[in-house]
Amino acid sequence: MNKTLVHFLTTIFLAGIFGLVLPWWSVMIAALITGFALPLEKVKVFLTPFLAIFLYWGIYCWVLSSNNDFILAKKIARLFPLDENPYLLIVLTGIVGGLAAGTSGWLGKELHTLRK
Amino acid sequence: MKHRGLLLSLLLCGVIFYALNNTVGAVPPLGKFLNPHTGIWQNETNETVAGEVTIPGLNDRVTVHYDAQMIPHVFAQNEHDLYKAQGYLTAKHRLWQVEFQTHAAAGRLSEIIGEKALNYDRTERRRGMGYGAEQSMVYMEKNDPETLELVQAYADGVNAYIDQLTPADYPVEYKLLDYAPEAWSPKKTALLLMYMTKMLAGRDSDLAYTNMRHLFGKEQFDLLFPDFFDHTDPVIPQDTDWSFIEVPQTPTPATMVVMDTIATTLPQPHPDNGSNNWAVSGARSASGKPLLANDPHLGLNLPSIWFVMQLSTPEHNAFGATIPGALGVISGFNQHIAWGETNATRDVTDWYKITFNDNRTHYRYENSWREITPRIETIRIKGKEAFKDTVLYTHHGPVVYDKNFMSDKQKSGYAMRWIGHDGGNHQKTFIDLNKAKNYDDYAKALQYWTAPSQNFVFASTEGDIALWIQGKFPNKWEGQGKFLMDGSRAENDWQSFIPQRFNAHTKNPARGFVSSANQHPVDENYPYYVFNDGYETYRNRVINDFFQSKATFSVEDFKALQNNNFNLKAAELVPHMLDVMDASTLSPKEEKLLEEIKAWTFNNDIDEKGPSIWRAWYGALLPLVWDEFDRDDRAMKKPFDYQTIQLLKTQPSHPLMDWGATPDKTETAKDLFLIAFQQAAEKILSVEKEKGSYAWGRYKATYAGHLLQGLPAFSRFNIPIGGDRSIVNATAENHGPSWRMIVEMTSPPTAIGIYPGGQSGNPGSKYYDNFIDDWAQGNYHQLQFFQNATPSEDLLGTLTLKPTTHE
């Protein structure tokens, strides 16, 4: 399997496991470990964990919210304000998780480089 | 540099972590808030209402059936388990609210929303809210350990729920403000009752009255604020015989009014806090069974102040509206009786001028110096150092105003004597009412109630109707406490209380109905001193006229009356204004409005234009009439509407009618009508421009605001409902009938009810605000009074609360 894909899937897998016991920064730990253990090159260092968590969080909250007719998501989207649009809130959630994962993935890679 | 990448990524990681883990400005910690595992997405659901939960400390299993409205029907085997389950279920559906309201009561909002709440918190501390709650605890510990045990069971129930939570389960408001629920305690129940006492018995105008008495003199003051209006339709019928009262009113001492000028006073509770209740006897009921109705008028908030429940043990079975934080049903019924409350305003807050010694350790009392008891209030502030305030306590109560708070007087202050500080056993009244079987049980249960004084309406399946005005009332000398008093004179202290059995009440009156709408409790014949403390003068007359209009009444009549939009206030002034106003100079646009209000038949229905024109017109008129009362240098209070309208009609040339803005002219009432009408026209036209219509529903735009500063995302706006303040359907912008109930005393009773909210406190639940539309339309829901734990009705689910098993 393609190394990037493995990295991508491992990040999601670890985030899912850690998310059961750790606070929100479980995604940072997941990306840090994956970045360290399965180092990628260049922009992929950031982009792969970013996309992995962007999709993981985005899909997860879409599932939770669509099962409840987006009642709360619409209200929170009004609060931010995101025009009462639940999809924009889902995208924002994905970006938040993605940023956290992307930066810690990069840190993981840097730590990997340091070890050599 | 070799490790530049590492340092940069580490720094970035740290910044991202910090930013997403902490509140930044008004933005909640986005990582915590938005992550799908523990953030708000976990609140995107309805509460579970089925299954089994183990609750430590239960004696037996408790069965909870949820009906289609998500109303829990609780079947417990004993009272201990019942109130424990009530605590648990209240927390399950209303945790954030129940805690927030007691934080608000205790003056602890700065802890969760920061420094902007500091003034509010200080005010609540100065008012002695925490002190009052402590007094209630002391009273209960000393006098009624049985009740305290139930209050503790309720607390344990709340805590059993809190203990099961992980941060993912916290209500969304905790996530928004980034804090966690703390343990519940019996003192919090006492604080909630203080919150109600402040809301309903925390209003007083003594200091403003003192200023005005000073400014206008006695004669003018008495004209503006008479003890009784020229027409009284009191709660207790006027023909009541008081000859059984054998304890006389306190004799009046030769005391002097203290002529101080007070610049500002404490914020006052909402002036519209009030309610309607009434009951008709079997003889005047279409079905032959007594009928009872109650609708408390409070701020329209989400989550609603009410949570509807059925609470039963094998010995009793109660149903109705509960208040999160308090035990039992507050407005409801059981198999034998029904009850409901309206506020029985009485002057139970008085003010005393205190003279301190040089270092403020003592205060003068008669010919000696008494010691001050300082109480240090520590207000914790989110993200800041705590604020400490020392409040000085006298035998009267806390010195609210002194050099550290709203006053610049170095060696004097104003102490508050408030019934809310007296302690009491408020909870016992409701625990006993829930179990009451007849009139005697009801009357006995009320004895424990001290504040806020309430008009408790009653009806029973035995055929009795009654109404007691219950509270702990000082037996005042004539005029006592209307103005600031000298706190160094013993004769100014409250000398005694009216013996409870002499509180005004009526049982099965000849007229066949009882009613109350916050009007004067009694007429002048009642042998104790009662003066007008802002009593309602419109709803009461509409209600009593209705019950005199025909012989018998049905549930449909009761519904119609609760939803009655007749505007008696407007009906008593508008024809007069139209009559005397010189309309010859009106512009064509103004003339159109004049024609519209002329055509109005005084119903505040949503499609009418008359109510909007009336509201704007009267709203413009008052500041013109009473411009003398808008002053920065002293606290003032404008005369009540009833007296204002009387004076406009009978003393149109009174010097106070003159409008100060035109020094070269002397206006009379007639001139003010025209000026006000023109100002109103301008306002109406701007509303039309802004909203597209000034029909009453659009103009008023009723809303139910979220408890957290009306957070728009969690509020409901533009609720299409008529009515207004001083109307039986008392729905104003953000205030109105917060619960409507009608009970027919069949065996068992049959009842309907509704409130503007929903059973869930979670904005992500469809049960958060699902009653609002029906409420606005005047619809009711059948309240399903289950007679046993195996109902045949459709259920949402059944939750079983189990004791811990020791195997």
Short mmCIF file of N, CA and C in Angstrom, two decimals, chain A residues 28 31-32 35-36 45 101-113, chain B residues 5-11 13-14:
data_model
loop_
_atom_site.label_atom_id
_atom_site.label_comp_id
_atom_site.label_asym_id
_atom_site.label_seq_id
_atom_site.Cartn_x
_atom_site.Cartn_y
_atom_site.Cartn_z
N MET A 28 -4.14 15.32 18.16
CA MET A 28 -2.76 15.82 18.08
C MET A 28 -1.79 14.68 18.41
N ALA A 31 -1.69 12.22 15.43
CA ALA A 31 -0.91 12.72 14.29
C ALA A 31 0.58 12.78 14.62
N LEU A 32 0.88 13.11 15.89
CA LEU A 32 2.28 13.18 16.32
C LEU A 32 2.94 11.80 16.19
N GLY A 35 3.17 10.81 12.54
CA GLY A 35 4.19 11.61 11.87
C GLY A 35 5.60 11.13 12.21
N PHE A 36 5.73 10.69 13.44
CA PHE A 36 7.04 10.20 13.90
C PHE A 36 7.34 8.82 13.33
N VAL A 45 3.61 16.13 4.86
CA VAL A 45 3.83 16.06 6.30
C VAL A 45 2.67 16.73 7.03
N ALA A 101 -4.15 18.46 13.93
CA ALA A 101 -3.45 17.25 13.50
C ALA A 101 -2.28 17.58 12.59
N GLY A 102 -2.50 18.51 11.66
CA GLY A 102 -1.45 18.87 10.70
C GLY A 102 -0.20 19.38 11.38
N THR A 103 -0.39 20.30 12.35
CA THR A 103 0.79 20.87 13.01
C THR A 103 1.50 19.82 13.87
N SER A 104 0.73 18.98 14.54
CA SER A 104 1.42 17.99 15.38
C SER A 104 2.04 16.89 14.52
N GLY A 105 1.45 16.63 13.35
CA GLY A 105 2.06 15.69 12.41
C GLY A 105 3.43 16.20 11.95
N TRP A 106 3.46 17.50 11.70
CA TRP A 106 4.72 18.12 11.30
C TRP A 106 5.74 17.99 12.43
N LEU A 107 5.29 18.26 13.68
CA LEU A 107 6.19 18.12 14.82
C LEU A 107 6.72 16.68 14.93
N GLY A 108 5.85 15.72 14.67
CA GLY A 108 6.25 14.30 14.73
C GLY A 108 7.36 14.02 13.73
N LYS A 109 7.18 14.57 12.55
CA LYS A 109 8.19 14.38 11.50
C LYS A 109 9.52 15.01 11.91
N GLU A 110 9.46 16.22 12.50
CA GLU A 110 10.68 16.90 12.94
C GLU A 110 11.40 16.09 14.03
N LEU A 111 10.61 15.50 14.92
CA LEU A 111 11.21 14.68 15.98
C LEU A 111 11.88 13.45 15.37
N HIS A 112 11.24 12.91 14.33
CA HIS A 112 11.81 11.77 13.63
C HIS A 112 13.17 12.14 13.03
N THR A 113 13.19 13.32 12.40
CA THR A 113 14.43 13.80 11.79
C THR A 113 15.52 13.97 12.84
N GLY B 5 13.33 23.84 11.94
CA GLY B 5 12.06 23.17 11.66
C GLY B 5 11.41 22.65 12.92
N LEU B 6 12.22 22.06 13.77
CA LEU B 6 11.69 21.50 15.01
C LEU B 6 11.09 22.58 15.89
N LEU B 7 11.90 23.66 16.08
CA LEU B 7 11.42 24.73 16.95
C LEU B 7 10.15 25.37 16.41
N LEU B 8 10.15 25.57 15.10
CA LEU B 8 9.00 26.20 14.46
C LEU B 8 7.74 25.34 14.63
N SER B 9 7.89 24.04 14.40
CA SER B 9 6.72 23.15 14.50
C SER B 9 6.27 23.03 15.95
N LEU B 10 7.23 23.04 16.87
CA LEU B 10 6.88 22.96 18.29
C LEU B 10 6.10 24.21 18.71
N LEU B 11 6.61 25.35 18.28
CA LEU B 11 5.96 26.61 18.60
C LEU B 11 4.54 26.64 18.04
N CYS B 13 2.65 24.16 17.16
CA CYS B 13 1.85 23.18 17.88
C CYS B 13 1.33 23.77 19.18
N GLY B 14 2.25 24.44 19.91
CA GLY B 14 1.87 25.04 21.18
C GLY B 14 0.81 26.10 20.99
#
